[in-house]
CSV table of C-alpha atoms in Angstrom, one decimal:
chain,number,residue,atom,x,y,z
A,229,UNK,CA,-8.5,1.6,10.5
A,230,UNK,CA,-7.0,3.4,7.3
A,231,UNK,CA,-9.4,3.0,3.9
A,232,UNK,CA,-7.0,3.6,0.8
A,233,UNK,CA,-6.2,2.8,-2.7
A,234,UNK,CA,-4.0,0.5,-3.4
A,235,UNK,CA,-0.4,1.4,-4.1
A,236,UNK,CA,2.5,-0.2,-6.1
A,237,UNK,CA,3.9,-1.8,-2.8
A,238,UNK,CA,0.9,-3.2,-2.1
A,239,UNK,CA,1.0,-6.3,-4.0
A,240,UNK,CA,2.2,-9.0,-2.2
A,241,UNK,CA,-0.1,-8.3,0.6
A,242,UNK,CA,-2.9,-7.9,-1.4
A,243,UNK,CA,-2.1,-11.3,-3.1
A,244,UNK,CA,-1.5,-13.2,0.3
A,245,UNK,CA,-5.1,-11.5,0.7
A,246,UNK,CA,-6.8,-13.3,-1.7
A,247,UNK,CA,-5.6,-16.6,-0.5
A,248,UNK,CA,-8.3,-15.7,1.9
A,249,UNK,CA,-10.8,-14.7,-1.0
A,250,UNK,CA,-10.8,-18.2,-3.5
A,251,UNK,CA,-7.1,-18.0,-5.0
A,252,UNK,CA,-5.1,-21.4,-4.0
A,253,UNK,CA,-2.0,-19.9,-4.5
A,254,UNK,CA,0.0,-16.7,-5.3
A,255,UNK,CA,1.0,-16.2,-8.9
A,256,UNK,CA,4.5,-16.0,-9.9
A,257,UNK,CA,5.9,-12.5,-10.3
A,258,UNK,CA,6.3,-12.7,-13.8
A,259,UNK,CA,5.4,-10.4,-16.6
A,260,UNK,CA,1.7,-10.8,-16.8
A,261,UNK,CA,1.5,-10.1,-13.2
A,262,UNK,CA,3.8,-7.1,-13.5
A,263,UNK,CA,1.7,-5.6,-16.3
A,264,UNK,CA,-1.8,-6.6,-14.9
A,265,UNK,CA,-1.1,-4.3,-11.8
A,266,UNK,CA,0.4,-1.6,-13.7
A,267,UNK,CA,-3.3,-1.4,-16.0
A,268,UNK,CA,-4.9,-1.8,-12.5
A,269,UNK,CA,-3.0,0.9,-10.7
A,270,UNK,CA,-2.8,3.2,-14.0
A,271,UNK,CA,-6.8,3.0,-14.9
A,272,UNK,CA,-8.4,6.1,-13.5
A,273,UNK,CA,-12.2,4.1,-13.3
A,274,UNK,CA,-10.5,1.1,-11.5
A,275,UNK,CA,-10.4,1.3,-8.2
A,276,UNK,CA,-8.5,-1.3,-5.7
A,277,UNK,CA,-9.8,-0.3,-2.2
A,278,UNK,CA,-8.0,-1.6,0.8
A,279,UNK,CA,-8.9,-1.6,4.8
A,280,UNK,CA,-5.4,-1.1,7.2
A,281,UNK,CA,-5.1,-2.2,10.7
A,282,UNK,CA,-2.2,-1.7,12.0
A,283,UNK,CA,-0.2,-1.4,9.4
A,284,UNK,CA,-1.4,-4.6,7.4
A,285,UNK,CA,-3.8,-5.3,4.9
A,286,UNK,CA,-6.8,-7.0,6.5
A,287,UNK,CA,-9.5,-6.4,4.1
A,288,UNK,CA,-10.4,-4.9,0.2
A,289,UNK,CA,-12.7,-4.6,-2.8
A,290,UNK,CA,-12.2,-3.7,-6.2
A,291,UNK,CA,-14.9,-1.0,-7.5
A,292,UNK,CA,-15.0,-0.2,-11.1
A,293,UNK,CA,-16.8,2.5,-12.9
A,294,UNK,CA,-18.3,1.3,-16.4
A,295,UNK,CA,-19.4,4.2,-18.6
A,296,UNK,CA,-22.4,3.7,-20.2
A,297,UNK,CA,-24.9,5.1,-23.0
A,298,UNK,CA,-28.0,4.5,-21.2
A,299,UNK,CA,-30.0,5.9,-18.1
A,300,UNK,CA,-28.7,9.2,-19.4
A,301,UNK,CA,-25.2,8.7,-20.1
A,302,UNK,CA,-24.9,7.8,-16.1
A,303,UNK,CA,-21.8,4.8,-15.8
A,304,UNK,CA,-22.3,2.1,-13.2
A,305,UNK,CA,-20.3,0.4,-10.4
A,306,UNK,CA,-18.7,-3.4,-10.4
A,307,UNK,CA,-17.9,-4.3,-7.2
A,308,UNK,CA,-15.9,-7.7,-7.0
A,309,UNK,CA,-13.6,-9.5,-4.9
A,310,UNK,CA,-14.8,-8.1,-1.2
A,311,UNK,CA,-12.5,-10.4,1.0
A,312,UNK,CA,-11.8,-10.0,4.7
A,313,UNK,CA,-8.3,-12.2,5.9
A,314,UNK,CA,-10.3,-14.8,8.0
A,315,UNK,CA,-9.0,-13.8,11.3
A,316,UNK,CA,-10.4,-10.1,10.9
A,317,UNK,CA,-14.0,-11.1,10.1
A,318,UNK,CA,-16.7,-9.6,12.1
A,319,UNK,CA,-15.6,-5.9,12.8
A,320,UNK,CA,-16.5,-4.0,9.9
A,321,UNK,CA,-13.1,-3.8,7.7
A,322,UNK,CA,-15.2,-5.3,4.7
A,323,UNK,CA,-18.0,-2.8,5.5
A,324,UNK,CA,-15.8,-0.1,5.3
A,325,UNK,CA,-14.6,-1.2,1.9
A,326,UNK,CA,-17.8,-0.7,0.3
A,327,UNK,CA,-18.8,2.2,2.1
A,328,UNK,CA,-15.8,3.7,0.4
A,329,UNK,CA,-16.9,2.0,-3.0
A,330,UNK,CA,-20.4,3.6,-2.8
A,331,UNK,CA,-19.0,7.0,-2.1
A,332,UNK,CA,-16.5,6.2,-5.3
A,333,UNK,CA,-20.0,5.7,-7.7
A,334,UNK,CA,-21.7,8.8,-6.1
A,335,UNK,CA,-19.3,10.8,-6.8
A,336,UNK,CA,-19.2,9.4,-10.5
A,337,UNK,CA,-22.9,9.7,-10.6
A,338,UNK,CA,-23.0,6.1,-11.2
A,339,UNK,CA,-27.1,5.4,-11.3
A,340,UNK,CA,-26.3,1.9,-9.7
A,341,UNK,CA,-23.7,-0.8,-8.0
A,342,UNK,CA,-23.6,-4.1,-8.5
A,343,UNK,CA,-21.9,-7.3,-7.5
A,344,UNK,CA,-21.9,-11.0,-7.3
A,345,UNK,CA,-20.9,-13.9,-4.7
A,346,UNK,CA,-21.0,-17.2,-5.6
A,347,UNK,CA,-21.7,-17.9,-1.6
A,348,UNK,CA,-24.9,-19.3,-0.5
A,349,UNK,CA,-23.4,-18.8,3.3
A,350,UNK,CA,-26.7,-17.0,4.6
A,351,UNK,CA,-24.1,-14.5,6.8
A,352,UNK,CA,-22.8,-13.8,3.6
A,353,UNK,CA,-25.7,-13.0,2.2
A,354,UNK,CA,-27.1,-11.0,4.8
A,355,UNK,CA,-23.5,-9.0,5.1
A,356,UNK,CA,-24.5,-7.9,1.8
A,357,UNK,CA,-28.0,-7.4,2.4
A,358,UNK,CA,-26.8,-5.2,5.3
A,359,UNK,CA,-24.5,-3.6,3.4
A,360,UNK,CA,-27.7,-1.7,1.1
A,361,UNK,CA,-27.3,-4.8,-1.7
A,362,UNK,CA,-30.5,-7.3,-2.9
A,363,UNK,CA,-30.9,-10.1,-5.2
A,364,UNK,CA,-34.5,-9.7,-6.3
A,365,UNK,CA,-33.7,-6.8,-8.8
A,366,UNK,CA,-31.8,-9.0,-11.3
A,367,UNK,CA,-30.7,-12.1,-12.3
A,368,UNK,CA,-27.0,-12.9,-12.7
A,369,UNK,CA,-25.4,-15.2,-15.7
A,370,UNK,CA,-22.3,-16.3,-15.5
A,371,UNK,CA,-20.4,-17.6,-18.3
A,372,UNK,CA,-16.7,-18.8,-17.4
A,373,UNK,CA,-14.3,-18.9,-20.0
């Protein structure tokens, strides 16, 4: 197993990937999803994490650092899209994602991580209970736009 960023070859198997996370279908390589990557490679706080097994792709997460004014100018961690390619679930790929996303916000000093599912699979939840995450400190609101 190989934890790494994510590089400029990386993504058409990381969009193959997220037909495993919610996405229906890959995007067309157009110019949005040229420049979208390029902001995402090029932003020094955004961090695309991905987990290698032999080669390919099996698991990521994206961990971003927000700087912040309070809690004594300490940033905080986003951690979204955590997605394991269904036939790898189970042996700790995902795990290893946000291990290396928590040692990403301690070493930024972040004074917190945080992230949301909108799973109510109770594995789920417990993968992120596991994992060093809870649900009773705050409340999420979501507004889609």
């Amino acid at each position: 197993m190989v934890i790494r960023e994510a590089r400029e070859e990386d993504l058409d198997a990381l969009l193959e990937l997220y037909l495993d996370l919610h996405e229906r279908s890959v995007p067309d390589h157009d110019g949005c999803l040229r420049d979208t990557w390029g902001r995402i490679l090029s932003d020094p706080d955004h961090h695309l994490i991905v987990c290698e097994r032999d080669g390919a792709i099996v698991s990521s997460c994206v961990c971003v650092i927000i700087p912040n004014l309070t809690r004594g100018v300490r940033p905080y961690a986003f951690v979204e899209n955590v997605v394991t390619r269904a036939d790898a679930r189970g042996q700790g790929y995902a795990t290893a994602c946000l291990n290396h996303a928590k040692a990403l916000a301690q070493r930024a000093d972040c004074y917190k991580m945080m992230l949301l599912t909108g799973s109510d699979d109770p594995k789920t939840l417990d993968f992120y209970r596991h994992a060093g995450y809870n649900s009773t400190d705050k409340t999420a609101f979501i507004q889609w736009l």
